[in-house]
PDB file of C-alpha atoms in Angstrom:
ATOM      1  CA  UNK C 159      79.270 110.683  91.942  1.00 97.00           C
ATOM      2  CA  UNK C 160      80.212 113.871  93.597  1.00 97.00           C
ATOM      3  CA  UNK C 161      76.973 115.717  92.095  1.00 97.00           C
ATOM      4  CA  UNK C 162      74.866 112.824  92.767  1.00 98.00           C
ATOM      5  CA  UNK C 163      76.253 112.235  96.332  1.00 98.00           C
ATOM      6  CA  UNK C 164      77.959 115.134  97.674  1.00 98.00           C
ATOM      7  CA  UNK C 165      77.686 115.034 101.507  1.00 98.00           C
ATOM      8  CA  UNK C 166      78.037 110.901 101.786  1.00 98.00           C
ATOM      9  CA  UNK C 167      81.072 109.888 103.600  1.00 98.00           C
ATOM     10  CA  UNK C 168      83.885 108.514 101.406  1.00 98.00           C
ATOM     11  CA  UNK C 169      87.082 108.250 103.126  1.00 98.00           C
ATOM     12  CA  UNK C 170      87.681 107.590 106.763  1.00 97.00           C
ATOM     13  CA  UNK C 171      90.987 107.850 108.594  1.00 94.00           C
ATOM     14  CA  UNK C 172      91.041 106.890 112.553  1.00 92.00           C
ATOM     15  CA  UNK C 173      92.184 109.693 114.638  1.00 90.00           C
ATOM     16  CA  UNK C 174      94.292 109.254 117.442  1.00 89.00           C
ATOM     17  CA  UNK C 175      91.535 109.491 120.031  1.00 90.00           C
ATOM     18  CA  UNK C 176      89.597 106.321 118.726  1.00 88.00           C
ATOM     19  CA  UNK C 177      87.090 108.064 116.424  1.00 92.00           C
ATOM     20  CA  UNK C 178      86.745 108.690 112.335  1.00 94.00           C
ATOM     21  CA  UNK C 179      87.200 111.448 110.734  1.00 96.00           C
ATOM     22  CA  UNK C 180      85.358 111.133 107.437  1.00 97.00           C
ATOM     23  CA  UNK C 181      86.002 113.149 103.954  1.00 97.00           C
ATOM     24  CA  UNK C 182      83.008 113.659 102.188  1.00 98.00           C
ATOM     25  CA  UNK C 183      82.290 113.461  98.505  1.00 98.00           C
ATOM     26  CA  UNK C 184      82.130 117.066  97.828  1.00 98.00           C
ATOM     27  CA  UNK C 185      85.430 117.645  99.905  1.00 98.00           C
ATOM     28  CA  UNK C 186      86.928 114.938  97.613  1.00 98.00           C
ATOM     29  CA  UNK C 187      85.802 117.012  94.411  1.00 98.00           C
ATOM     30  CA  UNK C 188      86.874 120.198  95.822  1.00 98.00           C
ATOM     31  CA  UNK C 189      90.321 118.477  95.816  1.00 98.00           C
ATOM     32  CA  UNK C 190      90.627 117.246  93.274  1.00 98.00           C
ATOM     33  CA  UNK C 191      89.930 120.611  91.350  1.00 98.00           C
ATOM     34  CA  UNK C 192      92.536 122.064  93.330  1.00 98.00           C
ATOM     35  CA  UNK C 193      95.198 119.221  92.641  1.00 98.00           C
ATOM     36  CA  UNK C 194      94.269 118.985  89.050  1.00 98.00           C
ATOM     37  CA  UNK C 195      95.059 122.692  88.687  1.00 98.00           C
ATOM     38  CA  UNK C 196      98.122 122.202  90.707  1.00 98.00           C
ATOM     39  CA  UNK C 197      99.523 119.637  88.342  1.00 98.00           C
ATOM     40  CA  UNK C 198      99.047 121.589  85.218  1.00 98.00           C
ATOM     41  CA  UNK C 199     100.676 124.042  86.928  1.00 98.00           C
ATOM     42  CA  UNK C 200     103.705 121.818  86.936  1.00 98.00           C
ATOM     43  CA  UNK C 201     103.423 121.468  82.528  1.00 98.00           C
ATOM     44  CA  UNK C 202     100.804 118.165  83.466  1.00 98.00           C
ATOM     45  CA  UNK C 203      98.746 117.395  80.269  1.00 97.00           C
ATOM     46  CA  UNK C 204      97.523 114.840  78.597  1.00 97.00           C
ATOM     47  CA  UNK C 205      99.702 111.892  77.703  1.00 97.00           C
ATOM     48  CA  UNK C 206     102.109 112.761  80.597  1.00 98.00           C
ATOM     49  CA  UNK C 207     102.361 110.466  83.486  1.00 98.00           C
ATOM     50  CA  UNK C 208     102.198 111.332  87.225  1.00 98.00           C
ATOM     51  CA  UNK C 209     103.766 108.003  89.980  1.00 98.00           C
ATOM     52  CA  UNK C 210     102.819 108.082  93.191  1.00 98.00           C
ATOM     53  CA  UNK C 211     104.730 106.060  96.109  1.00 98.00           C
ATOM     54  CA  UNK C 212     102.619 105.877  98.929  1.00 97.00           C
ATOM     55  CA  UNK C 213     100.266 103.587 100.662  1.00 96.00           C
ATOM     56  CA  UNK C 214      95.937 103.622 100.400  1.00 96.00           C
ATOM     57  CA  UNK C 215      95.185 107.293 101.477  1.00 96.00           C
ATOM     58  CA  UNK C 216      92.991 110.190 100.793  1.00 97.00           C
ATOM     59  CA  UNK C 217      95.952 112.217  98.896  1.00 98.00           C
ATOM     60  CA  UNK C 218      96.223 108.731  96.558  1.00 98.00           C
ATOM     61  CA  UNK C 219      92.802 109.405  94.956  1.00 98.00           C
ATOM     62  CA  UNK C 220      92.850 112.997  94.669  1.00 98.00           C
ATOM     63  CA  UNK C 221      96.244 112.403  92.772  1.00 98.00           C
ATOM     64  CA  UNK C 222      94.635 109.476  90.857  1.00 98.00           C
ATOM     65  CA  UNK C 223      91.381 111.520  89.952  1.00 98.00           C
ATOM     66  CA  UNK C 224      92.989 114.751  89.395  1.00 98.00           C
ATOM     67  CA  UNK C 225      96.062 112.831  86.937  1.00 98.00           C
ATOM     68  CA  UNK C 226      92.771 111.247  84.833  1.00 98.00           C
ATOM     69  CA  UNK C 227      90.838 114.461  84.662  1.00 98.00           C
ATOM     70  CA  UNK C 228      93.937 116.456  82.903  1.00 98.00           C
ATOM     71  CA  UNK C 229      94.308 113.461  80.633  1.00 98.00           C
ATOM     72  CA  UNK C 230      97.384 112.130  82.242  1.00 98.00           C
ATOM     73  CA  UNK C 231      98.185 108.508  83.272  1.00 98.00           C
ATOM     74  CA  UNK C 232      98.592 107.789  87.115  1.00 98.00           C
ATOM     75  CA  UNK C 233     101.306 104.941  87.656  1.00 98.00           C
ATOM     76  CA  UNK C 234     101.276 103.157  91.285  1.00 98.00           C
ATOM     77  CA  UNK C 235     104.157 101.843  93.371  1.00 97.00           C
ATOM     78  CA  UNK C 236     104.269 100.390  96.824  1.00 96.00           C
ATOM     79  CA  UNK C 237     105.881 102.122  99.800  1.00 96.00           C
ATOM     80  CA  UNK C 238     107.449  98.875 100.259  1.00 94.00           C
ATOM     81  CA  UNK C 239     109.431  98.610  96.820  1.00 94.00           C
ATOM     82  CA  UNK C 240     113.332  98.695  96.632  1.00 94.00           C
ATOM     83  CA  UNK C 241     114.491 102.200  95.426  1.00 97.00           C
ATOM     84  CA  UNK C 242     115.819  99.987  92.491  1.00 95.00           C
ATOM     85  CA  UNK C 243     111.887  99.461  91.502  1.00 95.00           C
ATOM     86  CA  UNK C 244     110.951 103.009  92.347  1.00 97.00           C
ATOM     87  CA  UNK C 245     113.863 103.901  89.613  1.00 97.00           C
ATOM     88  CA  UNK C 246     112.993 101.170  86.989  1.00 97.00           C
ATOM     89  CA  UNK C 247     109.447 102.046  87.375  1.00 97.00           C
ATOM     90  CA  UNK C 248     109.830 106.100  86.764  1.00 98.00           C
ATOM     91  CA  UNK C 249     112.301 105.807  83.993  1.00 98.00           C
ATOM     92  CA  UNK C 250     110.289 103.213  82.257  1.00 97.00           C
ATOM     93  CA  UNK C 251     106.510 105.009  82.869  1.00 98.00           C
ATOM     94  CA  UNK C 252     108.743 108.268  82.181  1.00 98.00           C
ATOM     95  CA  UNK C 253     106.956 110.214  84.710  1.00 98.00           C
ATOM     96  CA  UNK C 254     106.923 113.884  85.086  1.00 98.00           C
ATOM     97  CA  UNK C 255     105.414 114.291  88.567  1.00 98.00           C
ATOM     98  CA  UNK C 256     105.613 111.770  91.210  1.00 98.00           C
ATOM     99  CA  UNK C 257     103.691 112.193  94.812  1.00 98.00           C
ATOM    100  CA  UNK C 258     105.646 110.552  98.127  1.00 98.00           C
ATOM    101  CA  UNK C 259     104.289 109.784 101.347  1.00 97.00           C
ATOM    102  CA  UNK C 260     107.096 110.875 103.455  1.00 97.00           C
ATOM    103  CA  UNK C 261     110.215 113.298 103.167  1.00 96.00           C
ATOM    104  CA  UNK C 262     112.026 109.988 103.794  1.00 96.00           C
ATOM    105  CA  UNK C 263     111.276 108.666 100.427  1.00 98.00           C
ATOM    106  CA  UNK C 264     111.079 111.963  98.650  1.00 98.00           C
ATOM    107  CA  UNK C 265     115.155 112.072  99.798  1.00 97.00           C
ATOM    108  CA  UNK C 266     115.812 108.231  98.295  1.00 98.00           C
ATOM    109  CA  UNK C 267     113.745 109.497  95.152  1.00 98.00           C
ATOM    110  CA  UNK C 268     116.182 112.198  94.872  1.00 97.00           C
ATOM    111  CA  UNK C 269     119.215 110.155  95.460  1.00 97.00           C
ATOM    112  CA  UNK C 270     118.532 108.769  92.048  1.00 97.00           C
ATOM    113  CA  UNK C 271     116.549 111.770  89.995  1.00 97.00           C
ATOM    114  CA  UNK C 272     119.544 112.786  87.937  1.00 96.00           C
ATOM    115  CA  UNK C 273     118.750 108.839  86.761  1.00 97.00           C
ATOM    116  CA  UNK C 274     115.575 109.560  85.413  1.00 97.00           C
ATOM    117  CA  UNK C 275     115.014 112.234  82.662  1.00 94.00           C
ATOM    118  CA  UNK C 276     111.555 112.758  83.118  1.00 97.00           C
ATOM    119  CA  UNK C 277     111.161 113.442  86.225  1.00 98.00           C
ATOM    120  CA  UNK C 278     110.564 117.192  87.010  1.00 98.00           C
ATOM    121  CA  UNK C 279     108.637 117.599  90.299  1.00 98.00           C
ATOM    122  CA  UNK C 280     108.530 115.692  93.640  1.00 98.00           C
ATOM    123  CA  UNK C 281     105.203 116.414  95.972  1.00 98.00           C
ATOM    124  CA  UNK C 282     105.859 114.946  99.633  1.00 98.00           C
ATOM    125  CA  UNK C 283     102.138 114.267 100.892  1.00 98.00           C
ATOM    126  CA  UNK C 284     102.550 113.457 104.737  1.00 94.00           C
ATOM    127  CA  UNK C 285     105.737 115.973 106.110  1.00 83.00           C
ATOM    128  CA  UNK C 286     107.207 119.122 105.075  1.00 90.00           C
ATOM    129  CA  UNK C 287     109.252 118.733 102.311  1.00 89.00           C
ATOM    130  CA  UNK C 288     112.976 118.979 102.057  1.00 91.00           C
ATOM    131  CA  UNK C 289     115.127 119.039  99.034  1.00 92.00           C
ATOM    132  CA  UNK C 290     113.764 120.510  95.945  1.00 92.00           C
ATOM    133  CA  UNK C 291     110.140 119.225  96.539  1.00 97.00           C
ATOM    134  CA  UNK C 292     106.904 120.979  96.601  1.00 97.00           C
ATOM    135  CA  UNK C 293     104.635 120.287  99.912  1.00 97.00           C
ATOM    136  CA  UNK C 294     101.185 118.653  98.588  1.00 98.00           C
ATOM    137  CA  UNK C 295      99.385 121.715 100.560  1.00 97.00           C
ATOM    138  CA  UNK C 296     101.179 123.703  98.768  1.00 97.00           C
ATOM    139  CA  UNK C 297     100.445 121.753  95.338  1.00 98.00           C
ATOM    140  CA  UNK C 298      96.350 122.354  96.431  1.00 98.00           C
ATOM    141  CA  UNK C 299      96.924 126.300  96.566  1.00 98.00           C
ATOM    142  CA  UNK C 300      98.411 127.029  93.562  1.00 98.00           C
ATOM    143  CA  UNK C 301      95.608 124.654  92.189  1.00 98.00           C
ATOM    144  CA  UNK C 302      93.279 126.625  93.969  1.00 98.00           C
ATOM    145  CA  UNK C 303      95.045 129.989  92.699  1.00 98.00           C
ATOM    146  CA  UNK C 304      94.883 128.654  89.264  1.00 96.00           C
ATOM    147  CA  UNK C 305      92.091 126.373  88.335  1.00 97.00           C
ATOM    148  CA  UNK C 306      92.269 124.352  85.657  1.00 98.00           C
ATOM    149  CA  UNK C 307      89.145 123.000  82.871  1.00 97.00           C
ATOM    150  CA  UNK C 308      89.072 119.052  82.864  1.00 97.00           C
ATOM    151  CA  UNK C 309      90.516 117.404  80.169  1.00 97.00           C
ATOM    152  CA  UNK C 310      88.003 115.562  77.098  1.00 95.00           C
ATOM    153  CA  UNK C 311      89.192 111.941  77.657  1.00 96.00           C
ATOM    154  CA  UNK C 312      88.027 108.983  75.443  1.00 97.00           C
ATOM    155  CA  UNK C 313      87.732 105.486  76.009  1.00 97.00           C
ATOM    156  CA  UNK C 314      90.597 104.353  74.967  1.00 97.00           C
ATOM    157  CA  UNK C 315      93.101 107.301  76.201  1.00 98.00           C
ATOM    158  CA  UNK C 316      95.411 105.674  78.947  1.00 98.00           C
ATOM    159  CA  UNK C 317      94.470 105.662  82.249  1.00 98.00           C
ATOM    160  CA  UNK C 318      96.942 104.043  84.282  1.00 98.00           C
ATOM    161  CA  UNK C 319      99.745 101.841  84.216  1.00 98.00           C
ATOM    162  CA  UNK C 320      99.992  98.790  87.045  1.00 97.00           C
ATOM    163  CA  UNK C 321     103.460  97.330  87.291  1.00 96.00           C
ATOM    164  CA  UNK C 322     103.733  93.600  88.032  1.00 91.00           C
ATOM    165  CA  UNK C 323     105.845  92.670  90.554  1.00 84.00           C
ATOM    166  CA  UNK C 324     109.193  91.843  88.769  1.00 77.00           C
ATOM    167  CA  UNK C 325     109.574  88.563  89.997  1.00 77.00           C
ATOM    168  CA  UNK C 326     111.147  86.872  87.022  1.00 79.00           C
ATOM    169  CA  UNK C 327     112.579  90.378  85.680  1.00 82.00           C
ATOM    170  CA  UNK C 328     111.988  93.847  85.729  1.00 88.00           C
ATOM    171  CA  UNK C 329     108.542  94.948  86.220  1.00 90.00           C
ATOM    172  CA  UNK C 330     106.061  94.886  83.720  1.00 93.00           C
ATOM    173  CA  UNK C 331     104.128  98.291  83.331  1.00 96.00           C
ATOM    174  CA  UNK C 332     100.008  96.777  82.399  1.00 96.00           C
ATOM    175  CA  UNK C 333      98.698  99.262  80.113  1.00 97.00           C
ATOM    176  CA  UNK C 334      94.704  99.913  81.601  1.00 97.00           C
ATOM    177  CA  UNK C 335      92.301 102.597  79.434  1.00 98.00           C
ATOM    178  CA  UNK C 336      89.023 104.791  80.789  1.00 98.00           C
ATOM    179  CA  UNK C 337      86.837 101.872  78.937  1.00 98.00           C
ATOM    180  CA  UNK C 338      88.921  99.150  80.985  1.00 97.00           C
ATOM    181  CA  UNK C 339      87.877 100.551  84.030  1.00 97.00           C
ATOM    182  CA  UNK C 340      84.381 101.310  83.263  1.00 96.00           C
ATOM    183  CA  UNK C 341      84.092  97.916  81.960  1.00 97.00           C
ATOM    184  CA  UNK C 342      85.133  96.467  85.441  1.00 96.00           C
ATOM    185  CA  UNK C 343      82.741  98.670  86.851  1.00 96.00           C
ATOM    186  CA  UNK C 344      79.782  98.501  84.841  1.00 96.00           C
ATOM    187  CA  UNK C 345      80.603  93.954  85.556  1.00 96.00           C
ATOM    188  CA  UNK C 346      80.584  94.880  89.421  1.00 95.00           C
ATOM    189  CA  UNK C 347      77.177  97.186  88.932  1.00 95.00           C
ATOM    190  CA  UNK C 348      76.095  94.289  86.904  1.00 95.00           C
ATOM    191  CA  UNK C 349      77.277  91.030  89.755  1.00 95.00           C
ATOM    192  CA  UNK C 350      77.820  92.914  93.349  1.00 93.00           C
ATOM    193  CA  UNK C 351      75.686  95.969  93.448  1.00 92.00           C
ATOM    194  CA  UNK C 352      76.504  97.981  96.386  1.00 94.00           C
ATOM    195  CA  UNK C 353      74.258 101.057  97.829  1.00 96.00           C
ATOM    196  CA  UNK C 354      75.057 104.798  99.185  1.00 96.00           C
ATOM    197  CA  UNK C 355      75.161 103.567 102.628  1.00 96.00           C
ATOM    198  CA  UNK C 356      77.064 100.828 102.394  1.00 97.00           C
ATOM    199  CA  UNK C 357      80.519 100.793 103.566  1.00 96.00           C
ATOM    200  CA  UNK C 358      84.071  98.629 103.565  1.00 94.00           C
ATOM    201  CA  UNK C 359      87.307  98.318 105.286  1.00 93.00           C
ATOM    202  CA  UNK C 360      90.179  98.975 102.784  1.00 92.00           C
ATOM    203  CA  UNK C 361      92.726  96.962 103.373  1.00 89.00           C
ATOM    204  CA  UNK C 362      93.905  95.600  99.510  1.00 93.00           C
ATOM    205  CA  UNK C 363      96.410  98.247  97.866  1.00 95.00           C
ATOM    206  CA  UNK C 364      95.005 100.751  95.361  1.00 97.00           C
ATOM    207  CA  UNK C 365      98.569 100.054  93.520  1.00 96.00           C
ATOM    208  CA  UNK C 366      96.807  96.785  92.326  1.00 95.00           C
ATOM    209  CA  UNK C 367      94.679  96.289  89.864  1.00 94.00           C
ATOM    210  CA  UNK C 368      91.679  94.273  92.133  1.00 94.00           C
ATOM    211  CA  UNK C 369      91.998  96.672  95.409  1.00 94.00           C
ATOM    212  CA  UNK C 370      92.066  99.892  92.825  1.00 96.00           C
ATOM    213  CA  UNK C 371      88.870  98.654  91.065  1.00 95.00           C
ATOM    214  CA  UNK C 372      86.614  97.017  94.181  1.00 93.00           C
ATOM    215  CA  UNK C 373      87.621  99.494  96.911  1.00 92.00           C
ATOM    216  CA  UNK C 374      88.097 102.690  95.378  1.00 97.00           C
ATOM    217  CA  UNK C 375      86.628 103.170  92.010  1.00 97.00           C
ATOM    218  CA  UNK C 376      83.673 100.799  92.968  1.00 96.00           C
ATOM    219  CA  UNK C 377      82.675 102.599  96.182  1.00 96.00           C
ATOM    220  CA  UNK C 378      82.985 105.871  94.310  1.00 97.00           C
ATOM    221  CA  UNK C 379      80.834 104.459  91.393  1.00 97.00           C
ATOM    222  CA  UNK C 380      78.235 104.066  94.001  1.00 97.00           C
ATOM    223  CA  UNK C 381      78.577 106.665  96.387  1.00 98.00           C
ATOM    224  CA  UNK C 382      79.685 104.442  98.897  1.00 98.00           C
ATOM    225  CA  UNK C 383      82.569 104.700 101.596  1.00 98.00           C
ATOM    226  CA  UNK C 384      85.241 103.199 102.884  1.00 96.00           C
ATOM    227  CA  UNK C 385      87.549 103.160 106.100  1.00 96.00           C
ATOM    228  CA  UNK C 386      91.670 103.642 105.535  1.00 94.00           C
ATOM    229  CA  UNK C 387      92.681 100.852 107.857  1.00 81.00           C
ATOM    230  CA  UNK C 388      96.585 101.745 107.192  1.00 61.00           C
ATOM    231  CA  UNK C 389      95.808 105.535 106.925  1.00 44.00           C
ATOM    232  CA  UNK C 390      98.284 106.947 109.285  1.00 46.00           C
TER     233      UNK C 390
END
């Protein structure tokens, strides 16, 4: 998609004078090249697992995209979960890397990392970061200082884990391959084609299976865009 459509409009955040400021689909490459090369910079390879906690943003889908080009699974939470989820959820994924929207959650993740073996590295997207976290900027320049090849990834490699909500237990981590979500795709292609100028409103969390397949990987499938209605 980012050879085919390179200067479409993919994401759009609302700035604080009314307007959009749009990211287009080469930006989102270049990126994701840079993250990926960030994250192997951290020891990220394939079979590892990289969480983010953080709500639908442009940072969400470089981290996604750059986790599934090094081989890696990408495991969602909600900025809304208890830091009891956010624990359960790491420990059980056994996450090596996990992104955070704010320095306010990057210092309750930290509260609790001597809790969870894996974990090596926090990256604090939105503010400078505190503690012993690495600033996402600064996760893009190293990338960018030390690129790194895309990973050979087969159907049935993991892609992603979605955790259920918990409700009668701890949550449930749903085990989702490449083929599983090119399946999903290749059914939307198939029952609700879209085309390069169309456009939606994203308002369904990428940290669920249905908003992660309709509004991100969909539009992307067909070089269309999308607003970030909670984009801050």
């Amino acid at each position: 998609s980012i050879a085919s459509f390179p200067d479409n409009p993919l994401f759009g955040q609302r700035t604080p004078d009314g307007s959009w400021d749009w990211i287009t689909y080469r930006e989102f490459g270049e990126a994701i090249d840079q993250a990926r090369g960030g994250l192997a910079s951290l020891g990220v390879s394939s079979g590892d697992r990289v969480a983010i906690i953080s709500d639908n943003r442009p940072e969400w889908a470089v981290g996604a995209y750059a986790t599934y080009s090094l081989g890696a699974a990408w495991v969602p939470m909600y900025e809304a979960q208890t830091q009891k989820d956010w624990k359960f959820i790491l420990n059980d994924s056994g996450a090596k890397v996990v992104f955070v929207a704010t320095d306010g959650i990057r210092a309750q993740v930290e509260e609790i990392q001597d809790e969870i073996g894996s974990l090596e590295t926090v990256v604090v997207i939105d503010d400078p970061a505190g503690g012993n976290a690495l600033d996402y900027l600064e996760l893009l320049a190293r990338g960018a200082e030390n690129p790194a090849t895309a990973a050979v990834v087969r159907p049935d490699d993991l892609a992603g884990l979605i955790y259920t909500s918990g409700t009668t237990g701890n949550p449930k981590g749903v085990m989702l391959s490449h083929s599983n979500i090119a399946s999903n795709l290749n059914a939307v292609a198939e029952i609700f084609p879209l085309e390069e100028d169309d456009r939606s409103a994203s308002f369904l969390p990428w940290a669920h299976s249905f908003g992660q397949t309709v509004e991100l990987h969909a539009l992307i499938f067909f070089g269309s865009s999308t607003g970030l209605t909670s984009a801050k």
